[in-house]
Coordinates of N, CA, C and O in Angstrom, one line a residue:
M534 N -21.1 44.2 -28.7 CA -21.6 43.2 -27.7 C -20.8 41.9 -28.0 O -20.7 41.5 -29.1
T535 N -20.3 41.4 -27.0 CA -19.6 40.1 -27.1 C -20.5 39.0 -26.6 O -21.2 39.1 -25.7
S536 N -20.4 37.9 -27.3 CA -21.3 36.7 -27.0 C -20.5 35.8 -26.1 O -19.4 35.5 -26.3
K537 N -21.3 35.2 -25.1 CA -20.7 34.2 -24.3 C -21.0 32.9 -25.1 O -22.1 32.7 -25.6
H538 N -20.0 32.1 -25.3 CA -20.2 30.8 -26.0 C -20.7 29.7 -25.1 O -20.1 29.5 -24.1
P539 N -21.8 29.0 -25.6 CA -22.2 27.9 -24.8 C -21.3 26.7 -24.9 O -20.3 26.8 -25.7
E540 N -21.5 25.7 -24.2 CA -20.7 24.4 -24.4 C -20.8 23.9 -25.8 O -21.9 24.1 -26.5
S541 N -19.8 23.3 -26.3 CA -19.8 22.7 -27.6 C -20.9 21.6 -27.7 O -21.2 20.9 -26.7
L542 N -21.5 21.5 -28.9 CA -22.4 20.4 -29.1 C -21.7 19.1 -29.1 O -20.6 18.9 -29.6
D543 N -22.4 18.1 -28.6 CA -21.9 16.7 -28.6 C -22.8 15.9 -29.5 O -23.9 15.5 -29.1
L544 N -22.5 15.8 -30.8 CA -23.4 15.1 -31.8 C -23.2 13.6 -31.8 O -22.0 13.2 -31.8
K545 N -24.3 12.9 -31.9 CA -24.2 11.5 -32.0 C -23.8 11.1 -33.4 O -23.9 11.9 -34.3
P546 N -23.3 9.9 -33.6 CA -22.9 9.4 -34.9 C -24.1 9.5 -35.9 O -25.3 9.4 -35.5
L547 N -23.8 9.7 -37.1 CA -24.9 9.7 -38.2 C -25.4 8.4 -38.4 O -24.8 7.3 -38.2
A548 N -26.7 8.3 -39.0 CA -27.2 7.1 -39.4 C -26.4 6.6 -40.6 O -25.7 7.3 -41.3
P549 N -26.4 5.3 -40.8 CA -25.5 4.7 -41.8 C -25.6 5.3 -43.2 O -24.6 5.6 -43.9
Y550 N -26.8 5.6 -43.7 CA -27.0 6.2 -45.0 C -26.3 7.6 -45.0 O -25.6 7.9 -46.0
E551 N -26.7 8.5 -44.0 CA -26.1 9.8 -44.0 C -24.6 9.8 -43.8 O -23.9 10.6 -44.4
D552 N -24.1 8.8 -43.1 CA -22.6 8.7 -42.9 C -22.0 8.4 -44.3 O -20.9 8.9 -44.6
R553 N -22.6 7.5 -45.0 CA -22.1 7.2 -46.4 C -22.1 8.4 -47.3 O -21.2 8.7 -48.1
L554 N -23.2 9.2 -47.2 CA -23.3 10.4 -48.0 C -22.2 11.4 -47.6 O -21.6 12.0 -48.5
L555 N -22.0 11.6 -46.3 CA -21.0 12.5 -45.9 C -19.6 12.0 -46.4 O -18.8 12.8 -46.8
N556 N -19.3 10.7 -46.3 CA -18.0 10.2 -46.8 C -17.9 10.5 -48.3 O -16.8 10.8 -48.7
A557 N -19.0 10.3 -49.1 CA -18.9 10.5 -50.5 C -18.6 12.0 -50.8 O -17.8 12.4 -51.6
L558 N -19.3 12.9 -50.0 CA -19.1 14.3 -50.2 C -17.6 14.7 -49.8 O -17.0 15.4 -50.6
A559 N -17.1 14.1 -48.7 CA -15.7 14.4 -48.4 C -14.8 13.9 -49.4 O -13.8 14.5 -49.7
F560 N -15.1 12.7 -50.0 CA -14.2 12.1 -51.0 C -14.1 13.0 -52.2 O -13.0 13.2 -52.8
F561 N -15.2 13.6 -52.6 CA -15.2 14.5 -53.8 C -14.7 15.9 -53.5 O -14.6 16.7 -54.4
R562 N -14.5 16.2 -52.2 CA -13.9 17.5 -51.8 C -12.5 17.3 -51.4 O -12.1 17.7 -50.3
T563 N -11.7 16.7 -52.3 CA -10.3 16.5 -52.1 C -9.9 15.8 -50.7 O -9.0 16.3 -50.0
Q564 N -10.7 14.8 -50.4 CA -10.4 14.0 -49.3 C -10.4 14.7 -47.9 O -9.5 14.5 -47.1
R565 N -11.3 15.6 -47.8 CA -11.5 16.4 -46.5 C -11.7 15.4 -45.4 O -12.3 14.4 -45.5
D566 N -11.2 15.8 -44.2 CA -11.5 15.0 -43.0 C -13.0 15.0 -42.8 O -13.7 16.1 -43.0
N567 N -13.6 13.9 -42.3 CA -15.1 13.8 -42.2 C -15.6 14.9 -41.2 O -16.7 15.4 -41.4
S568 N -14.9 15.2 -40.1 CA -15.4 16.2 -39.2 C -15.4 17.5 -39.8 O -16.3 18.3 -39.6
T569 N -14.4 17.8 -40.6 CA -14.3 19.1 -41.3 C -15.5 19.2 -42.3 O -16.2 20.2 -42.4
Q570 N -15.7 18.1 -43.1 CA -16.8 18.1 -44.0 C -18.2 18.2 -43.3 O -19.0 18.9 -43.8
A571 N -18.3 17.5 -42.2 CA -19.6 17.6 -41.4 C -19.8 19.0 -41.0 O -21.0 19.5 -41.1
R572 N -18.8 19.7 -40.5 CA -18.9 21.1 -40.1 C -19.4 22.0 -41.3 O -20.3 22.8 -41.2
H573 N -18.8 21.8 -42.5 CA -19.1 22.5 -43.7 C -20.6 22.2 -44.1 O -21.3 23.1 -44.5
C574 N -21.0 21.0 -44.0 CA -22.4 20.6 -44.3 C -23.4 21.2 -43.4 O -24.4 21.8 -43.8
L575 N -23.1 21.2 -42.1 CA -24.0 21.8 -41.1 C -24.0 23.3 -41.4 O -25.1 23.9 -41.3
S576 N -22.9 23.9 -41.6 CA -22.9 25.4 -41.9 C -23.7 25.7 -43.1 O -24.5 26.7 -43.1
M577 N -23.6 24.9 -44.2 CA -24.4 25.1 -45.4 C -25.8 25.0 -45.1 O -26.7 25.8 -45.6
Y578 N -26.2 24.0 -44.4 CA -27.6 23.7 -44.1 C -28.2 24.9 -43.3 O -29.3 25.4 -43.6
L579 N -27.4 25.4 -42.3 CA -27.9 26.5 -41.5 C -28.1 27.8 -42.3 O -29.1 28.5 -42.1
R580 N -27.1 28.1 -43.2 CA -27.2 29.3 -44.0 C -28.5 29.1 -44.9 O -29.2 30.1 -45.1
Q581 N -28.7 28.0 -45.5 CA -29.8 27.8 -46.4 C -31.1 27.8 -45.6 O -32.2 28.1 -46.2
S582 N -31.1 27.5 -44.4 CA -32.3 27.4 -43.6 C -32.5 28.7 -42.7 O -33.5 28.7 -41.9
E583 N -31.7 29.7 -42.9 CA -31.7 30.8 -42.0 C -33.1 31.5 -42.0 O -33.7 31.8 -40.9
A584 N -33.8 31.7 -43.1 CA -35.1 32.3 -43.2 C -36.1 31.5 -42.4 O -36.9 32.1 -41.6
R585 N -36.1 30.2 -42.5 CA -37.1 29.4 -41.8 C -36.8 29.5 -40.3 O -37.7 29.6 -39.5
I586 N -35.5 29.4 -39.9 CA -35.1 29.4 -38.5 C -35.5 30.7 -37.9 O -36.1 30.8 -36.8
M587 N -35.1 31.8 -38.6 CA -35.3 33.2 -38.0 C -36.8 33.5 -38.0 O -37.2 34.3 -37.2
S588 N -37.6 32.9 -38.9 CA -39.0 33.1 -38.9 C -39.6 32.6 -37.5 O -40.4 33.3 -36.9
E589 N -39.1 31.4 -37.1 CA -39.6 30.9 -35.9 C -39.1 31.7 -34.7 O -39.8 32.0 -33.8
V590 N -37.8 32.1 -34.7 CA -37.3 33.0 -33.7 C -38.0 34.3 -33.6 O -38.4 34.7 -32.6
G591 N -38.3 34.8 -34.8 CA -39.0 36.1 -34.9 C -40.4 36.0 -34.3 O -40.9 37.0 -33.6
F592 N -41.1 34.9 -34.6 CA -42.4 34.7 -34.0 C -42.4 34.8 -32.5 O -43.2 35.5 -31.9
Y593 N -41.5 34.0 -31.9 CA -41.5 34.0 -30.4 C -40.9 35.3 -29.9 O -41.4 35.7 -28.8
A594 N -40.0 35.9 -30.6 CA -39.5 37.2 -30.1 C -40.6 38.2 -30.0 O -40.7 38.9 -29.0
Q595 N -41.4 38.3 -31.0 CA -42.5 39.3 -31.0 C -43.5 39.0 -29.9 O -43.9 39.9 -29.2
E596 N -43.7 37.7 -29.6 CA -44.6 37.3 -28.6 C -44.1 37.7 -27.2 O -44.9 38.0 -26.3
V597 N -42.8 37.7 -27.0 CA -42.2 38.0 -25.7 C -41.7 39.4 -25.6 O -41.1 39.8 -24.6
G598 N -41.8 40.2 -26.7 CA -41.4 41.6 -26.6 C -39.9 41.9 -26.9 O -39.3 42.8 -26.4
L599 N -39.3 41.0 -27.6 CA -37.9 41.2 -28.0 C -37.8 41.3 -29.5 O -38.7 41.0 -30.2
T600 N -36.6 41.7 -30.0 CA -36.3 41.6 -31.4 C -35.9 40.2 -31.7 O -35.5 39.5 -30.8
G601 N -35.9 39.8 -33.0 CA -35.4 38.5 -33.4 C -34.0 38.3 -33.0 O -33.6 37.3 -32.5
R602 N -33.2 39.3 -33.2 CA -31.7 39.3 -32.9 C -31.5 39.1 -31.4 O -30.7 38.4 -30.9
E603 N -32.3 39.8 -30.6 CA -32.2 39.7 -29.1 C -32.5 38.3 -28.6 O -31.8 37.8 -27.8
L604 N -33.6 37.7 -29.2 CA -34.0 36.4 -28.7 C -32.9 35.4 -29.2 O -32.6 34.5 -28.5
L605 N -32.4 35.6 -30.4 CA -31.4 34.7 -31.0 C -30.2 34.7 -30.1 O -29.7 33.6 -29.7
E606 N -29.8 35.8 -29.6 CA -28.6 35.9 -28.7 C -28.9 35.3 -27.4 O -28.1 34.7 -26.8
L607 N -30.1 35.5 -26.9 CA -30.5 35.0 -25.6 C -30.5 33.4 -25.6 O -30.0 32.8 -24.7
I608 N -31.1 32.9 -26.7 CA -31.1 31.4 -26.9 C -29.6 30.9 -26.9 O -29.3 29.9 -26.3
Y609 N -28.8 31.6 -27.6 CA -27.3 31.2 -27.7 C -26.6 31.3 -26.4 O -25.9 30.4 -26.0
E610 N -26.8 32.4 -25.7 CA -26.1 32.6 -24.4 C -26.7 31.9 -23.2 O -26.0 31.5 -22.3
N611 N -28.1 31.9 -23.2 CA -28.7 31.3 -22.0 C -30.1 30.7 -22.4 O -31.1 31.3 -22.2
P612 N -30.0 29.5 -23.0 CA -31.3 28.9 -23.4 C -32.3 28.7 -22.3 O -33.5 28.7 -22.5
N613 N -31.8 28.4 -21.1 CA -32.8 28.3 -20.0 C -33.6 29.5 -19.7 O -34.8 29.5 -19.4
Q614 N -32.9 30.7 -19.8 CA -33.6 32.0 -19.6 C -34.5 32.2 -20.7 O -35.6 32.7 -20.5
A615 N -34.1 31.9 -21.9 CA -35.0 32.1 -23.1 C -36.3 31.2 -22.9 O -37.4 31.7 -23.1
Q616 N -36.1 30.0 -22.5 CA -37.2 29.1 -22.3 C -38.1 29.6 -21.2 O -39.4 29.6 -21.3
S617 N -37.6 30.1 -20.1 CA -38.4 30.7 -19.0 C -39.2 31.9 -19.5 O -40.3 32.1 -19.1
L618 N -38.5 32.7 -20.3 CA -39.2 33.9 -20.8 C -40.4 33.5 -21.6 O -41.5 34.1 -21.5
I619 N -40.2 32.6 -22.5 CA -41.3 32.1 -23.4 C -42.4 31.4 -22.5 O -43.6 31.7 -22.7
Q620 N -42.0 30.7 -21.5 CA -43.0 30.0 -20.7 C -43.8 31.0 -19.9 O -45.0 30.9 -19.8
D621 N -43.1 32.0 -19.3 CA -43.8 33.1 -18.6 C -44.8 33.9 -19.4 O -45.9 34.2 -19.0
K622 N -44.4 34.2 -20.6 CA -45.2 35.1 -21.5 C -46.3 34.3 -22.2 O -47.4 34.8 -22.4
L623 N -46.0 33.0 -22.6 CA -46.9 32.3 -23.4 C -47.5 31.0 -22.8 O -48.4 30.4 -23.3
G624 N -46.9 30.6 -21.6 CA -47.4 29.4 -21.0 C -47.0 28.1 -21.7 O -47.6 27.1 -21.5
I625 N -46.0 28.2 -22.5 CA -45.5 27.1 -23.3 C -44.1 26.7 -22.8 O -43.2 27.5 -22.8
D626 N -43.9 25.4 -22.4 CA -42.6 24.9 -22.1 C -42.0 24.4 -23.4 O -42.2 23.3 -23.8
I627 N -41.2 25.3 -24.0 CA -40.7 25.0 -25.3 C -39.8 23.7 -25.3 O -39.6 23.0 -26.3
F628 N -39.2 23.4 -24.1 CA -38.4 22.2 -24.0 C -39.2 20.9 -24.1 O -38.6 19.9 -24.3
Q629 N -40.5 21.0 -23.9 CA -41.3 19.8 -23.9 C -42.0 19.7 -25.3 O -42.7 18.6 -25.5
V630 N -41.9 20.7 -26.1 CA -42.6 20.6 -27.5 C -41.9 19.5 -28.2 O -42.5 18.6 -28.9
F631 N -40.5 19.5 -28.2 CA -39.7 18.4 -28.8 C -38.8 17.9 -27.7 O -37.7 18.3 -27.5
P632 N -39.3 16.9 -26.9 CA -38.5 16.5 -25.7 C -37.2 15.8 -26.1 O -37.0 15.4 -27.3
S633 N -36.3 15.9 -25.2 CA -34.9 15.3 -25.5 C -35.1 13.8 -25.7 O -36.0 13.1 -25.3
E634 N -34.1 13.3 -26.5 CA -34.0 11.9 -26.8 C -33.7 11.1 -25.5 O -32.9 11.7 -24.6
P635 N -34.2 9.9 -25.3 CA -33.8 9.1 -24.1 C -32.4 8.8 -24.0 O -31.6 8.8 -24.9

């Protein structure tokens, strides 16, 4: 199965403290470019948080009749369809649980 890639994320700048921490981490990693270091940090966080993230995915997957992997792929490929499925089955607008920033 091949995955359709969604649009790239457009991340806002870090808060000053986190920006300084990232710069320090990059400094001690042989002067890595900050964007490269940020990618590595995000990847590390996601790997360390996989169980927590997949637990949430798995909960909603079971509620809507999918496997965790199926819902994960649906979220990745078509988040609007995943939201509609959750809303139809559970009556929850997942996009309103944590509304977008203004």
